[in-house]
CSV table of C-alpha atoms and ligand atoms in Angstrom, one decimal:
chain,number,residue,atom,x,y,z
A,17,MET,CA,32.2,116.1,9.9
A,18,SER,CA,33.4,113.8,12.7
A,19,GLU,CA,33.8,110.1,12.3
A,20,LYS,CA,30.8,107.8,12.9
A,21,ILE,CA,31.9,104.9,15.1
A,22,GLY,CA,29.8,101.8,15.9
A,23,ILE,CA,30.7,100.0,19.2
A,24,MET,CA,29.6,96.4,19.5
A,25,GLY,CA,30.1,95.1,23.0
A,26,GLY,CA,29.8,91.4,23.8
A,27,THR,CA,31.2,88.4,25.6
A,28,PHE,CA,32.1,86.9,22.2
A,29,ASP,CA,32.4,83.4,23.7
A,30,PRO,CA,32.8,82.7,20.8
A,31,ILE,CA,32.2,85.4,18.2
A,32,HIS,CA,30.0,84.1,15.5
A,33,TYR,CA,28.4,85.2,12.2
A,34,GLY,CA,25.4,86.6,14.0
A,35,HIS,CA,27.7,89.2,15.6
A,36,LEU,CA,29.4,90.0,12.3
A,37,LEU,CA,26.2,90.2,10.4
A,38,ALA,CA,24.6,92.6,13.0
A,39,ALA,CA,27.7,94.8,13.0
A,40,GLU,CA,28.0,94.9,9.2
A,41,GLU,CA,24.3,95.6,8.6
A,42,CYS,CA,24.3,98.4,11.2
A,43,ARG,CA,27.4,99.9,9.7
A,44,HIS,CA,25.9,99.9,6.3
A,45,ARG,CA,22.5,101.2,7.3
A,46,LEU,CA,23.7,104.0,9.5
A,47,ALA,CA,26.7,104.8,7.2
A,48,LEU,CA,29.2,104.2,10.0
A,49,ASP,CA,32.9,104.7,9.2
A,50,ARG,CA,33.9,101.7,11.3
A,51,VAL,CA,32.8,99.3,14.0
A,52,VAL,CA,34.9,98.5,17.0
A,53,PHE,CA,34.2,95.2,18.7
A,54,VAL,CA,34.7,95.4,22.5
A,55,PRO,CA,35.0,92.0,24.2
A,56,THR,CA,33.9,92.2,27.9
A,57,GLY,CA,36.4,91.6,30.6
A,58,THR,CA,34.5,90.4,33.7
A,59,SER,CA,31.0,90.7,32.5
A,60,PRO,CA,28.4,91.7,35.1
A,61,HIS,CA,25.8,90.0,33.0
A,62,LYS,CA,27.3,86.5,32.8
A,63,LYS,CA,27.6,85.5,36.4
A,64,ASN,CA,25.9,82.2,35.9
A,65,ARG,CA,28.6,80.3,34.1
A,66,PRO,CA,32.4,80.3,33.8
A,67,VAL,CA,33.4,82.4,30.8
A,68,THR,CA,36.3,81.5,28.6
A,69,PRO,CA,39.5,83.3,29.4
A,70,PRO,CA,39.5,86.9,28.1
A,71,GLU,CA,42.6,86.4,25.9
A,72,ASP,CA,41.0,83.5,24.1
A,73,ARG,CA,37.9,85.5,23.4
A,74,TYR,CA,40.0,88.5,22.3
A,75,ALA,CA,42.1,86.2,20.0
A,76,MET,CA,38.9,84.8,18.4
A,77,THR,CA,37.5,88.3,17.9
A,78,LEU,CA,40.7,89.4,16.2
A,79,LEU,CA,40.7,86.3,13.9
A,80,ALA,CA,37.1,86.9,13.0
A,81,THR,CA,37.6,90.6,12.0
A,82,ALA,CA,41.1,90.4,10.6
A,83,GLY,CA,41.1,91.7,7.0
A,84,VAL,CA,37.9,93.6,7.3
A,85,ARG,CA,39.0,97.2,6.9
A,86,GLU,CA,36.1,98.8,8.8
A,87,PHE,CA,36.2,96.4,11.8
A,88,SER,CA,38.7,96.5,14.7
A,89,VAL,CA,38.9,95.1,18.2
A,90,SER,CA,39.4,97.1,21.4
A,91,ARG,CA,41.0,95.8,24.6
A,92,THR,CA,39.6,98.5,26.8
A,93,GLU,CA,37.2,96.3,28.8
A,94,LEU,CA,39.7,93.4,28.9
A,95,ASP,CA,42.4,95.6,30.4
A,96,ARG,CA,40.1,97.4,32.8
A,97,GLY,CA,40.6,94.8,35.5
A,98,ARG,CA,37.1,95.3,37.0
A,99,PRO,CA,33.6,94.5,35.8
A,100,SER,CA,32.9,96.1,32.4
A,101,HIS,CA,30.2,98.6,32.1
A,102,THR,CA,29.0,100.2,28.8
A,103,VAL,CA,28.8,103.7,30.3
A,104,ASP,CA,32.5,103.6,31.2
A,105,THR,CA,33.5,102.3,27.7
A,106,LEU,CA,31.5,105.0,26.0
A,107,ARG,CA,33.2,107.7,28.2
A,108,GLU,CA,36.6,106.3,27.3
A,109,PHE,CA,35.8,106.7,23.6
A,110,LEU,CA,34.5,110.3,24.2
A,111,GLU,CA,37.7,111.1,26.1
A,112,GLY,CA,39.7,109.7,23.2
A,113,GLY,CA,38.1,112.3,20.9
A,114,ALA,CA,34.8,110.8,19.7
A,115,VAL,CA,31.7,113.0,20.0
A,116,PRO,CA,28.3,111.7,21.3
A,117,SER,CA,26.6,112.3,17.9
A,118,GLY,CA,29.3,110.1,16.3
A,119,LEU,CA,29.0,107.2,18.7
A,120,PHE,CA,26.6,104.3,18.0
A,121,PHE,CA,26.3,101.6,20.6
A,122,ILE,CA,25.1,98.4,18.9
A,123,THR,CA,23.3,95.6,20.7
A,124,GLY,CA,21.1,92.7,19.7
A,125,LEU,CA,17.4,93.1,20.7
A,126,ASP,CA,17.8,90.6,23.6
A,127,ALA,CA,20.6,92.7,25.2
A,128,LEU,CA,18.7,96.0,24.7
A,129,LEU,CA,15.6,94.6,26.3
A,130,SER,CA,17.6,94.2,29.6
A,131,ILE,CA,19.2,97.7,29.4
A,132,ASP,CA,17.4,98.8,32.6
A,133,THR,CA,19.7,96.5,34.5
A,134,TRP,CA,22.9,98.2,33.2
A,135,LYS,CA,24.8,100.7,35.3
A,136,ASP,CA,23.7,104.3,34.7
A,137,HIS,CA,21.6,103.3,31.7
A,138,LEU,CA,19.6,106.5,31.7
A,139,LEU,CA,22.9,108.4,31.0
A,140,LEU,CA,23.6,106.4,27.9
A,141,PRO,CA,21.4,108.6,25.5
A,142,ASP,CA,23.6,111.6,26.3
A,143,LEU,CA,26.7,109.6,25.4
A,144,CYS,CA,25.7,107.9,22.1
A,145,THR,CA,22.9,106.8,19.8
A,146,LEU,CA,21.6,103.4,20.9
A,147,VAL,CA,21.2,100.9,18.0
A,148,THR,CA,19.5,97.6,18.3
A,149,ALA,CA,19.6,94.8,15.7
A,150,THR,CA,16.6,92.5,15.5
A,151,ARG,CA,17.2,89.0,16.8
A,152,PRO,CA,15.1,85.8,16.3
A,153,GLY,CA,13.0,85.0,19.3
A,154,TYR,CA,12.8,88.6,20.6
A,155,SER,CA,9.9,90.8,19.7
A,156,LEU,CA,10.1,94.6,19.1
A,157,ALA,CA,7.0,94.9,21.2
A,158,GLY,CA,9.2,94.4,24.2
A,159,LEU,CA,10.7,97.8,23.6
A,160,GLU,CA,7.5,99.5,24.7
A,161,THR,CA,8.3,98.8,28.4
A,162,LEU,CA,11.6,100.6,28.2
A,163,PRO,CA,12.1,104.1,29.7
A,164,SER,CA,11.1,106.8,27.3
A,165,ALA,CA,14.6,108.4,27.3
A,166,ILE,CA,15.9,105.1,26.0
A,167,LYS,CA,13.2,104.7,23.4
A,168,ARG,CA,13.8,108.2,22.1
A,169,ALA,CA,17.6,107.5,21.7
A,170,LEU,CA,17.0,104.2,19.9
A,171,LYS,CA,17.4,103.2,16.3
A,172,VAL,CA,16.2,99.8,15.3
A,173,VAL,CA,17.9,98.0,12.5
A,174,GLU,CA,16.2,95.0,11.0
A,175,ILE,CA,18.8,92.5,10.0
A,176,PRO,CA,18.5,89.2,8.1
A,177,GLN,CA,17.5,86.8,10.9
A,178,PHE,CA,20.2,84.4,12.0
A,179,ALA,CA,19.0,82.2,14.8
A,180,ILE,CA,22.4,81.5,16.2
A,181,SER,CA,24.0,82.2,19.6
A,182,SER,CA,27.3,81.5,21.3
A,183,THR,CA,25.4,79.3,23.8
A,184,GLU,CA,24.3,77.1,20.9
A,185,ILE,CA,27.9,77.0,19.4
A,186,ARG,CA,29.4,76.0,22.8
A,187,ALA,CA,26.9,73.2,23.1
A,188,ARG,CA,27.6,72.0,19.5
A,189,ALA,CA,31.3,72.1,20.1
A,190,ARG,CA,31.0,70.2,23.4
A,191,GLU,CA,28.8,67.5,21.9
A,192,GLY,CA,31.0,67.2,18.8
A,193,ARG,CA,28.3,68.5,16.4
A,194,GLY,CA,29.8,70.7,13.8
A,195,ILE,CA,30.2,74.5,14.0
A,196,ARG,CA,31.4,75.0,10.5
A,197,PHE,CA,29.7,78.0,8.7
A,198,LEU,CA,28.4,79.3,12.1
A,199,VAL,CA,31.7,80.9,12.9
A,200,PRO,CA,34.6,82.0,10.7
A,201,HIS,CA,36.9,79.2,9.7
A,202,LEU,CA,39.8,80.7,11.7
A,203,VAL,CA,37.6,80.8,14.8
A,204,GLU,CA,36.6,77.2,14.2
A,205,ASN,CA,40.2,76.2,14.1
A,206,TYR,CA,41.1,78.2,17.2
A,207,ILE,CA,38.3,76.4,19.1
A,208,LYS,CA,39.6,73.0,18.0
A,209,CYS,CA,43.3,73.8,18.6
A,210,HIS,CA,42.7,75.2,22.1
A,211,GLU,CA,40.1,72.6,23.0
A,212,LEU,CA,37.6,75.2,24.0
A,213,TYR,CA,34.1,74.2,25.2
A,214,LYS,CA,35.0,70.6,26.0
A,215,ASP,CA,33.6,70.7,29.5
A,216,SER,CA,30.0,70.9,30.6
A,217,GLU,CA,28.7,74.2,31.7
A,218,VAL,CA,25.7,75.7,33.3
A,219,LEU,CA,23.7,76.9,30.3
A,220,CYS,CA,22.9,80.5,30.0
A,221,THR,CA,21.4,82.8,27.4
B,317,ATP,P1,25.4,83.9,24.6
B,317,ATP,O1,24.5,82.9,24.1
B,317,ATP,O2,26.7,83.4,25.3
B,317,ATP,O3,24.7,85.0,25.4
B,317,ATP,P2,25.4,85.6,22.3
B,317,ATP,O4,25.3,84.8,21.0
B,317,ATP,O5,24.1,86.2,22.8
B,317,ATP,O6,26.1,84.7,23.4
B,317,ATP,P3,26.9,87.8,23.2
B,317,ATP,O7,28.3,87.9,23.2
B,317,ATP,O8,26.1,87.6,24.4
B,317,ATP,O9,26.5,86.7,22.1
B,317,ATP,O10,26.2,89.1,22.4
B,317,ATP,C1,26.9,90.2,22.0
B,317,ATP,C2,25.9,91.1,21.3
B,317,ATP,O11,25.6,90.5,20.0
B,317,ATP,C3,24.6,91.3,22.0
B,317,ATP,O12,24.2,92.6,21.9
B,317,ATP,C4,23.7,90.3,21.3
B,317,ATP,O13,22.3,90.7,21.5
B,317,ATP,C5,24.2,90.4,19.9
B,317,ATP,N1,23.9,89.2,19.1
B,317,ATP,C6,24.4,88.0,19.4
B,317,ATP,N2,23.9,87.1,18.5
B,317,ATP,C7,23.1,87.8,17.6
B,317,ATP,C8,22.3,87.4,16.5
B,317,ATP,N3,22.2,86.1,16.0
B,317,ATP,N4,21.6,88.4,15.9
B,317,ATP,C9,21.6,89.6,16.4
B,317,ATP,N5,22.3,90.1,17.4
B,317,ATP,C10,23.1,89.1,18.0
B,318,MG,MG1,24.0,86.9,24.8
């Protein structure tokens, strides 16, 4: 049987335990062989604030997943040099030998609820199984409004609720409130050493 691969896309600015928990719970529940984290390059969905340089976000994602045998990080969207789209990333994995029945694209519920703004979203069910992890503040009732092709392709995974976001972590870092235990220790150190999130920003979700 072919390998079952989870793909977890995100800005990861910074990566935090909510991302890691969602990936791990989906891996476990769907019996995935591994999960690949795919940091965005230029994200079409984050136009309202300056995003931390891609290499810093990549480094933090590596630090957070190092030593976890089933987790890895892909540079594919970082190296693409143009806005990242999930449909293109999935096609790359398929060209690399994955099969649609073995690809699982993992998002949190907030991201999934805006899927109808993604490029070629109606093609996604042909390329992978869509997986959404529950997220505090977002109701499963919102799924009702999604196109039926998406709903049919969707698996919902209820995860332990962790009300944490990168937005909150950036705010805490900027204001000198602690971020310990919200991000892996090595990520916390990286943020300190590189003085990330010191400047004010336009808040986003
Ligand atoms: P930001 O606040 O900057 O939007 P974020 O915490 O939402 O950051 P992203 O990089 O935007 O992180 O999210 C990547 C993916 O991880 C998305 O699919 C998002 O829904 C999911 N995700 C992020 N945090 C959580 C969480 N606490 N629980 C479940 N899913 C999450
Ligand atoms: Mg987000």
